[in-house]
Structures are given as C-alpha cells and as structure tokens.
Coordinates of C-alpha atoms and ligand atoms in Angstrom, one line a residue:
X1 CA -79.3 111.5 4.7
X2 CA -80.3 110.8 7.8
X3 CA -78.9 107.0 7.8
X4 CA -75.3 108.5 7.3
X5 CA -73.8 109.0 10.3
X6 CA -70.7 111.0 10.8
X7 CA -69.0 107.6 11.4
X8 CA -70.4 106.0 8.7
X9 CA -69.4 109.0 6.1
X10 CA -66.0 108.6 7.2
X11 CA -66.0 104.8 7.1
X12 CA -67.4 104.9 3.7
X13 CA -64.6 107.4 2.3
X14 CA -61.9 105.0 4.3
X15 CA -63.0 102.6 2.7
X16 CA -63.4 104.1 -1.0
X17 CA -59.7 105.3 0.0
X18 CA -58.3 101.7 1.1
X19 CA -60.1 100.7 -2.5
X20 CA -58.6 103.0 -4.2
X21 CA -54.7 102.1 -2.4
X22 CA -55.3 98.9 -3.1
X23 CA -56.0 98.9 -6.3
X24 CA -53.1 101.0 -6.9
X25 CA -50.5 98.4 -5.4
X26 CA -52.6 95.6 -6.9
X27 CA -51.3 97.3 -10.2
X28 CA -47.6 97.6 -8.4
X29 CA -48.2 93.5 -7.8
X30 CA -49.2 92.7 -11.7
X31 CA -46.6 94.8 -12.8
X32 CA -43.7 92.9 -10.3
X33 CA -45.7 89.6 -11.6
X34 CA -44.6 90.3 -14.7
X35 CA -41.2 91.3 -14.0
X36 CA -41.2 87.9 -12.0
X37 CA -42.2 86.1 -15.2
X38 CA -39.8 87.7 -17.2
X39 CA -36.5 86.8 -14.5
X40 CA -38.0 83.2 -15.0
X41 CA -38.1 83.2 -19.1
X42 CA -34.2 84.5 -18.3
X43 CA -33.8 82.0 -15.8
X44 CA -30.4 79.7 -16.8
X45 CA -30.5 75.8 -15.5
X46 CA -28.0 73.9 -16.7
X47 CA -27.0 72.2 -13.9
X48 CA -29.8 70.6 -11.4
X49 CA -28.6 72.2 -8.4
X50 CA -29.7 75.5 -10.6
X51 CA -33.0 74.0 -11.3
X52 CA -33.8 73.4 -7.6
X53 CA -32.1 77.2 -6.8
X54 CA -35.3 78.3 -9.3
X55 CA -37.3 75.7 -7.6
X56 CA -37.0 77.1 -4.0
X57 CA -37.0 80.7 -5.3
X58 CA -40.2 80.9 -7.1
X59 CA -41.7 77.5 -6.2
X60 CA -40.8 76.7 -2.5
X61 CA -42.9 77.0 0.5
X62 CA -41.4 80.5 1.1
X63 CA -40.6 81.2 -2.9
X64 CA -42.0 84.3 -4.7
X65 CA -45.5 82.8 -5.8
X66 CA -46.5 81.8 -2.7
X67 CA -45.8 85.3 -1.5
X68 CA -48.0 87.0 -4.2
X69 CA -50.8 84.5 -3.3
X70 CA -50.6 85.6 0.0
X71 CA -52.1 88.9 -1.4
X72 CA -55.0 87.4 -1.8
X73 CA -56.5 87.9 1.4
X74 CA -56.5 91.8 1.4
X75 CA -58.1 92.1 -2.3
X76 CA -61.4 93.8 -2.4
X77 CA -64.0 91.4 -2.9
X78 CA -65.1 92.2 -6.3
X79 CA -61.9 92.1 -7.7
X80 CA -60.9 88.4 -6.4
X81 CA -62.0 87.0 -9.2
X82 CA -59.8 89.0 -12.0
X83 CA -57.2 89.1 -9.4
X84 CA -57.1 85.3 -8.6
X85 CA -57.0 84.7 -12.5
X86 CA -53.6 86.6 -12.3
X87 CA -52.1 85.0 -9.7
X88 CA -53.3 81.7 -10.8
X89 CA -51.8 82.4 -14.5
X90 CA -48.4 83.1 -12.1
X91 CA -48.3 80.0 -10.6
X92 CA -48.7 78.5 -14.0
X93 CA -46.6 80.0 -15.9
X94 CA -43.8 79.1 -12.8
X95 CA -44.4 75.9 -12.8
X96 CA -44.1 75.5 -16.2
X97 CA -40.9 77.0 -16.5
X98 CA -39.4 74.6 -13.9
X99 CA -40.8 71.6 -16.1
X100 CA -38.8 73.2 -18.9
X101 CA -35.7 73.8 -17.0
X102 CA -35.5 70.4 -15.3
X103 CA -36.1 68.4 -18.6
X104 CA -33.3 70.9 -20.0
X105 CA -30.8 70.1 -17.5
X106 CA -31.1 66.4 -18.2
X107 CA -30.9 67.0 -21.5
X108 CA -28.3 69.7 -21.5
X109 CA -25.9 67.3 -19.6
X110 CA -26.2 64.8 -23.0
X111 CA -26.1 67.7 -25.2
X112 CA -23.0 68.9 -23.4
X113 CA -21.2 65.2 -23.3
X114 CA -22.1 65.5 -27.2
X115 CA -20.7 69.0 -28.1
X116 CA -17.1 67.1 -27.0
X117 CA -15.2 65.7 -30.0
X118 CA -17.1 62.9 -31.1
X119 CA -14.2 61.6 -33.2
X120 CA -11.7 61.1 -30.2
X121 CA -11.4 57.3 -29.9
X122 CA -13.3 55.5 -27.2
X123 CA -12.0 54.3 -24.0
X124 CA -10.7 51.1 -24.1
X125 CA -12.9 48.4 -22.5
X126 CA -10.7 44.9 -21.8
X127 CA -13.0 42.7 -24.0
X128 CA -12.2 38.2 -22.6
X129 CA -12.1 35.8 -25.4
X130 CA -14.0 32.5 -24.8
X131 CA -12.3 29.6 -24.0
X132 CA -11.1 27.0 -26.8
X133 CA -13.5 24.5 -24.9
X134 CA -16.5 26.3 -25.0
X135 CA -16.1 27.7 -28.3
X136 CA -16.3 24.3 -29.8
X137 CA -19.0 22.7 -27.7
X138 CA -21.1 25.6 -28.9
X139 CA -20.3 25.0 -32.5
X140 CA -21.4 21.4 -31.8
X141 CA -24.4 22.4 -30.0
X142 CA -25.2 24.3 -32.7
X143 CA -24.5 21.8 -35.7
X144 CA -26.6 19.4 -33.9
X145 CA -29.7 21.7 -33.2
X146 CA -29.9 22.1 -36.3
X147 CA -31.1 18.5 -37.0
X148 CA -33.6 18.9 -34.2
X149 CA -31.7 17.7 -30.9
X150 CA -32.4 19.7 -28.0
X151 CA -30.2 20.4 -25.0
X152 CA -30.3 18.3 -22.0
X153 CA -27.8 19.0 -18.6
X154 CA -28.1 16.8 -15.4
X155 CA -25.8 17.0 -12.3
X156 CA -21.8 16.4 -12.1
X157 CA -22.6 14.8 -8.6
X158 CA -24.0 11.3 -9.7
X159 CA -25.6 8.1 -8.2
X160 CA -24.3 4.8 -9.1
X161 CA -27.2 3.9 -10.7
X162 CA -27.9 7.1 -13.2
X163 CA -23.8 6.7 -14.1
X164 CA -23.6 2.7 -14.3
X165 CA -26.5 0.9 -13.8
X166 CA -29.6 2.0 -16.6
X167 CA -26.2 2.2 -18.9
X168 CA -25.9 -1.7 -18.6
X169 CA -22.9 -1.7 -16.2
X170 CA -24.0 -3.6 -13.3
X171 CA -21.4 -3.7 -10.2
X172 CA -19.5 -6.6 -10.9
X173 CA -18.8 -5.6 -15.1
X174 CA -15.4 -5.1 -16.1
X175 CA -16.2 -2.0 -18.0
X176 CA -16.3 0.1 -14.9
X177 CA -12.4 -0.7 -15.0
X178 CA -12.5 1.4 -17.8
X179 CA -13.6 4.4 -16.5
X180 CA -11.8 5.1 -13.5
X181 CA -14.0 7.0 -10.6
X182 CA -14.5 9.4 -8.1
X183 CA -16.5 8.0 -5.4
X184 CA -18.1 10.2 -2.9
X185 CA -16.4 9.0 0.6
X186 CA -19.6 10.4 2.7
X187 CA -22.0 7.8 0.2
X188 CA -20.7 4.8 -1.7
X189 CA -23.4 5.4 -4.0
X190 CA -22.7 8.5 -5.1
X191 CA -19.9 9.2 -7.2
X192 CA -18.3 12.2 -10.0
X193 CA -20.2 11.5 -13.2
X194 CA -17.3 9.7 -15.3
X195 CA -20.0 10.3 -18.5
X196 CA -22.6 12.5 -19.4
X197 CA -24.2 9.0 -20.8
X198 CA -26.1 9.8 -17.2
X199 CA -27.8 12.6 -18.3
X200 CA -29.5 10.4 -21.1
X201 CA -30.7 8.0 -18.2
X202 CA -32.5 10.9 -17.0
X203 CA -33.7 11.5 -19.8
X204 CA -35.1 8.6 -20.6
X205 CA -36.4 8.6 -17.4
X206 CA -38.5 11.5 -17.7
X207 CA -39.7 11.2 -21.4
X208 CA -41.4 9.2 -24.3
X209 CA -40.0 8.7 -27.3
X210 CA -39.9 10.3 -30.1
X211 CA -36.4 11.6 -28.1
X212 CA -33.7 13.7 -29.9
X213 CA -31.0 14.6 -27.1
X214 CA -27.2 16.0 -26.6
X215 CA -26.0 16.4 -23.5
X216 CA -22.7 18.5 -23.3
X217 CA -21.1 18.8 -19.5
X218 CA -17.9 17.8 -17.9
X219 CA -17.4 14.5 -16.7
X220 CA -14.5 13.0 -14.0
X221 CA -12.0 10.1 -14.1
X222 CA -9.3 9.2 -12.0
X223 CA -6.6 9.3 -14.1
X224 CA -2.6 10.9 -13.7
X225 CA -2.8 14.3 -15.3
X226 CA -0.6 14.0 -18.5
X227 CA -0.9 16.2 -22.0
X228 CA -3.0 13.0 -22.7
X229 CA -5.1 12.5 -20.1
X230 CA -6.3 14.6 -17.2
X231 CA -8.7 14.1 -14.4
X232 CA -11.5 16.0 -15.7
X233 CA -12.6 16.7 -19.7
X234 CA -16.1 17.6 -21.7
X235 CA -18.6 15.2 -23.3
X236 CA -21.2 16.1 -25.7
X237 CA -23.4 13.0 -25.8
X238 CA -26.3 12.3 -28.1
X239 CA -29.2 9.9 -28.4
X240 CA -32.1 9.9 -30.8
X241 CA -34.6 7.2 -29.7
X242 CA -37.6 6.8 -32.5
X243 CA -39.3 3.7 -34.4
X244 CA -37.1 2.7 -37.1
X245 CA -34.0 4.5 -36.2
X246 CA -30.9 2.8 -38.0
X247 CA -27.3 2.6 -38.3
X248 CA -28.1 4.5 -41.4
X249 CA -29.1 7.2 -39.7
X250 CA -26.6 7.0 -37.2
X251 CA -23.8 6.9 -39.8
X252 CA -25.3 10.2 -41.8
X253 CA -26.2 12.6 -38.7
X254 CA -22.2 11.9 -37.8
X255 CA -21.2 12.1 -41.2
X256 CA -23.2 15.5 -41.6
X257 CA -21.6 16.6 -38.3
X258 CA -18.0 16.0 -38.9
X259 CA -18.7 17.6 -42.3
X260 CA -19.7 21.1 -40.6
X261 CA -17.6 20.6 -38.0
X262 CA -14.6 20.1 -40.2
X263 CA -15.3 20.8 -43.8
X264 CA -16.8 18.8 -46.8
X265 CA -13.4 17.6 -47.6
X266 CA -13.5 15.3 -44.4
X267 CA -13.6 11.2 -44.6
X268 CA -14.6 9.0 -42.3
X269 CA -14.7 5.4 -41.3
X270 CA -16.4 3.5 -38.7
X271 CA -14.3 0.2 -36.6
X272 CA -16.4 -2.3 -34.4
X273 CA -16.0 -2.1 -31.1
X274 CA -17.9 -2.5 -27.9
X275 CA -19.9 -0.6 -25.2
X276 CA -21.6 -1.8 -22.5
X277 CA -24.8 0.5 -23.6
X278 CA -24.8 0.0 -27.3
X279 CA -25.1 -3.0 -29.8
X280 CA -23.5 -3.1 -32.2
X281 CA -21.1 -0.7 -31.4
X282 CA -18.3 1.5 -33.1
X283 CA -15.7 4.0 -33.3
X284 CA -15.6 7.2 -35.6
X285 CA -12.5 8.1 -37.3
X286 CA -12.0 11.0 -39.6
X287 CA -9.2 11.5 -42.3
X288 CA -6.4 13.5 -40.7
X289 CA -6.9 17.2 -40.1
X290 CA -3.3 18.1 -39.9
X291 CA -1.5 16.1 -42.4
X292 CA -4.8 15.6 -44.8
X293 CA -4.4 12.0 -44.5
X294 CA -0.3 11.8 -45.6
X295 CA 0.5 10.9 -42.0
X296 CA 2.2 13.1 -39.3
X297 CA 2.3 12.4 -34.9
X298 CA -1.4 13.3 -34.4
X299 CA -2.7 10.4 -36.4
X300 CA 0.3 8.3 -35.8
X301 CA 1.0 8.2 -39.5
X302 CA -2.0 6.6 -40.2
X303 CA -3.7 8.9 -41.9
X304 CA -6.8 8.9 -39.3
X305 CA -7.8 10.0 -35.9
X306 CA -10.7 8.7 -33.8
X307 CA -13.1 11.3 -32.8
X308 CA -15.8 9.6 -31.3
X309 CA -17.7 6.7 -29.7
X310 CA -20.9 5.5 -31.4
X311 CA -23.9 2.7 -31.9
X312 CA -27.1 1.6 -31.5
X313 CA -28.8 1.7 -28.1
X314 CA -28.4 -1.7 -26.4
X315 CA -32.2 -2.7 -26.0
X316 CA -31.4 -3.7 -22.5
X317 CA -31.3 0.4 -21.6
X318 CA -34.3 0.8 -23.6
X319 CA -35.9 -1.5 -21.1
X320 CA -34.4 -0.1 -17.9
X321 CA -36.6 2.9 -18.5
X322 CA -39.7 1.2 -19.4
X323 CA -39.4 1.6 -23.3
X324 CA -40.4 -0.9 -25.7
X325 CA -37.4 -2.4 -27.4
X326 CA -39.3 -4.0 -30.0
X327 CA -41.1 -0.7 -30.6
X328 CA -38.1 1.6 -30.7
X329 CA -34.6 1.5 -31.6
X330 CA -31.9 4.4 -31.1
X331 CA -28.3 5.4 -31.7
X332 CA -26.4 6.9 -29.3
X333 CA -22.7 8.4 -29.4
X334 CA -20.3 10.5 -27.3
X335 CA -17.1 12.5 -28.2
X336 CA -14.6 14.3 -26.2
X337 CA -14.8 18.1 -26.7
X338 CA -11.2 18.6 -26.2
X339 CA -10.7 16.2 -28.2
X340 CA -12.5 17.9 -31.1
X341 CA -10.8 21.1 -30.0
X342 CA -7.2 19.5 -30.2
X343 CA -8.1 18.4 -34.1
X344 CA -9.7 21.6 -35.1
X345 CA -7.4 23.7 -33.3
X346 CA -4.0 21.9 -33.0
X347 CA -4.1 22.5 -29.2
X348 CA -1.7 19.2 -28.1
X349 CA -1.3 19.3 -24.6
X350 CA -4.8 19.0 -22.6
X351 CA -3.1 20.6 -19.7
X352 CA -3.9 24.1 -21.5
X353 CA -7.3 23.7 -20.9
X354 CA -7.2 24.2 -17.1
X355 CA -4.5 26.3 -17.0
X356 CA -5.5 30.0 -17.4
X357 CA -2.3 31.1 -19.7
X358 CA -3.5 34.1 -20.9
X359 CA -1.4 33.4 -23.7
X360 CA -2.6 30.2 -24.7
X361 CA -6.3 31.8 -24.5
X362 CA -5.6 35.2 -26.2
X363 CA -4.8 33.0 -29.1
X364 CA -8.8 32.8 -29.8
X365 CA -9.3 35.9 -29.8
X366 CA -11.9 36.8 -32.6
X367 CA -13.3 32.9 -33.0
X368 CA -16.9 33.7 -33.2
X369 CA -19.1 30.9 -31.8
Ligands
LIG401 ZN1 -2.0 13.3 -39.6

C-alpha cells in the first residue's frame, strides 16, 4: 500500500467520482438526444424558410448537434467509443431528417398547387395565328418534300450576276424590263433579289446533279403598291436537274401539286410562253377555284386562273455553272405565294398581307399548317 499516497488515494476517488458524474450526465445527454430526435421526427417544413429554421437549429455551426459533439472531449476514455456511436447516430439521424424535409417542401409546394380545384378553367394564354402567307408556303413546302425536294434559302441582298446573269439575262436583255429593281445606290452591282430564281444559281453553284430544289423567300420589284401589285411578295421556286428529266415530268410533279394543293377536282392547262432561263417555256393555269370553272372576276370569266411560271431549264444556265447540257436536262418553275393564297383563300387585295389588321389575320385562326 505503500505506492498510495494520500494524494494519490484522493485523486483516485476524484476521479472514480468525476467517472461516476459523468456517466450520470452522459445518460442526461442520451436521454436529451432522444428528446432531440423526437422534436426533429415532429419537426413541420412546409415552407423552405422552415427547412433552413431546422437547418440552423440542429445542423448549423452553432445548431444542437454540434453542441452534443462538443461533449466529446470530456467523455472518459473508455467509453468514447460507445459514446461516439451515439452521437454519430445523432448527426445522422439530423441530417437525414433535413433531406426529408427539404425534398418535402419542394414537393409540398406542388402538392399544395394540386389540392386547389383542378377543374377551375385555365388562365387564358393569347395564342397568334400564323399568317395567311406562311401558312400556304408551308403547305407547299410540304407537298413538294414529299416528292423529294429539299429546301434551299439564299440572301434578299443580291448581286447582279446571281439575280440576272447565270439566269440568262445579260445587261442589255429586255427582260430585265420586266422585272423592275431595286438597285443598291452604295454598289451598282448589287441589287433586292427581284426572284428567288437566284437562290437556284447558287445552288447550282455549289452542287452536282442529281438536284431536287425549292426555294421559298421574298423577292422585291419596283412597282406602285395597288391590290394587284405591291413592291414586295413570296416565291417558292423549284428545279429538279437529272439525266432524262422531261416535260413529262414537269407537267405531273405540277399536276400532283395543284392536285394537293387544291383538290383532285382541279384542271389544268399549260400556254407557251417565254423566259429568259427556260426553253421551251410555259404558263400553268388551273380551272377556277371560285366559280368552278362557270366564270366570275377572279378568272375574268374565263373559267381559269394562271398560277404559275414553268419549263425546261434553258441549257445555256446549265452551262453557266459548269453542267453538262447534253448530260442533264431540268425543269424549273416559280409561283407567287400570295398568289396561291389569294386562290385558296379568296384574299383579293395584296395589301392585306403587309398590313397587320388583326382582323384580316384572326380570320386563320385554327388553319393548321
Ligand atoms: Zn372564276
């Protein structure tokens, strides 16, 4: 007994004391640990200012399980381990709670937004119709895909060349008096397309036949803005360029077109006539939408109205862009959109177009296309 000093005796029963406090208000701490645990199970977040109040309570740098970790340090030795399971467990069982609540409150704002009455009508959202123009060049778009032609665009801002010249219209031909255009003042050479026959020169330019094209875009001319005419209208253009491409063929992709476009009922005849960039050349008329062919304004009481521009590619463009004319032949044609729009739709005053009358426009309301 000799080793035991006084000291030491009353160190040792300290000790065994400070043990034995400690253990006691390491019980107090499992005990408030589970009190803790059960607040949190209680804990209502239904908002996500709630879940960060739970957050900075229990999870935060001064929150409750930092606190109880704190403990830590004044835990007898031999009981860190159990102890540190605990606490560990604690932090757990915190954090998972917060996962639960800040999933709920995302969740709870839908579920709330759903427990309103589902059968109260929507609000209404303004819903634009598309305009007349485009509504038709889709359609034609889309009859023409459907015989294989892609879609080619090019610029509105032309050169003389791309616009006159590869379409056989050299500077001194009387055709350009046709077409009455917009020159650029800053460069003579450039000019407002006054066809989208330009965007076939480029593509010709850029590719080998076999070439199946349309080309829809808006094209210029200088002309007095009346309901017949106005300054600016849209093209759709196409050229198929291929050995042994006829008139034949040219005659029934049109025919098939005006035949969705229109209906089976519809007739059509072909007149000569003359382009610079085909040959031989001719006009497209269909039997009368309006009248059915008895005779009314529209078709002049003839019965028919012309609807487009057609023939076969003049060999001289073949050449321009490097393609053998003896090789390959093509057909090419070009109609007026609003043209196609005024037949289809009765629309008889091109002014409409470009005028933004809500009135005029809400009348295509529900044309799908
Ligand atoms: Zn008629």
């Amino acid at each position: 007994m000799a080793e035991f000093s006084r000291k030491g005796v009353k160190e040792i029963i300290f000790s065994t004391l400070r043990r034995a406090v400690y253990l006691r208000i390491m019980e107090q701490i499992v005990q408030q640990i589970e009190q803790y645990k059960q607040e949190m199970q209680a804990f209502e977040a239904n908002t996500p200012d709630l879940v960060e109040a739970f957050r900075i309570k229990y999870l935060g740098t001064k929150g409750l399980v930092k606190t109880v970790m704190g403990e830590m340090k004044n835990v007898p030795v031999d009981q860190k381990k159990a102890f540190g399971q605990v606490l560990n467990e604690f932090k757990e069982f915190a954090e998972a709670r917060y996962n639960v609540l800040k999933e709920g409150a995302g969740e709870e704002s839908d579920s709330n937004a759903a427990a309103k009455d589902i059968t109260l009508p929507g609000d209404l959202f303004p819903v634009g119709t598309r305009h007349p123009l485009n509504l038709v060049r889709n359609q034609i778009i889309s009859i023409f895909r459907r015989l294989g032609f892609a879609v080619a665009e090019g610029p509105e801002i032309e050169d003389d060349w791309h616009n006159f010249g590869a379409m056989n219209l050299p500077e001194d031909h009387p055709a350009r008096d046709m077409q009455d255009t917009f020159y650029i003042s800053q460069n003579p050479d450039w000019l407002l397309r006054t066809h989208t026959s330009s965007v076939q020169a480029r593509v010709m330019e850029t590719q080998k036949p076999p070439i199946r094209v349309i080309c829809p875009g808006r094209v210029y001319r200088n002309e007095t803005i009346s309901a017949r005419a106005h300054c600016f209208f849209h093209q759709v253009e196409g050229l198929y360029i291929d050995e042994n491409v006829s008139f034949a063929d040219l005659k029934q992709t049109l025919y098939f077109f005006v035949q969705e476009m229109f209906g089976q009922h519809v007739k059509v005849r072909f007149r000569p006539s003359y382009f610079p960039f085909t040959e031989p050349s001719a006009e497209m008329d269909i039997s009368c939408q309006i009248c059915g062919g008895s005779g009314c304004n529209i078709c002049k009481h003839t019965g028919w109205v012309e609807i487009l521009g057609s023939g076969m590619v003049h060999p001289k463009v073949l050449e321009n862009f490097g393609i053998d004319s003896t090789k390959y032949t093509g057909f090419a044609f070009g109609m007026g959109v609003e043209r196609i729009t005024q037949l289809k739709y009765q629309v008889n005053d091109l002014r409409l177009y470009s005028q933004n009358d809500v009135r005029f426009l809400k009348q295509f309301t529900g044309v799908v296309g």
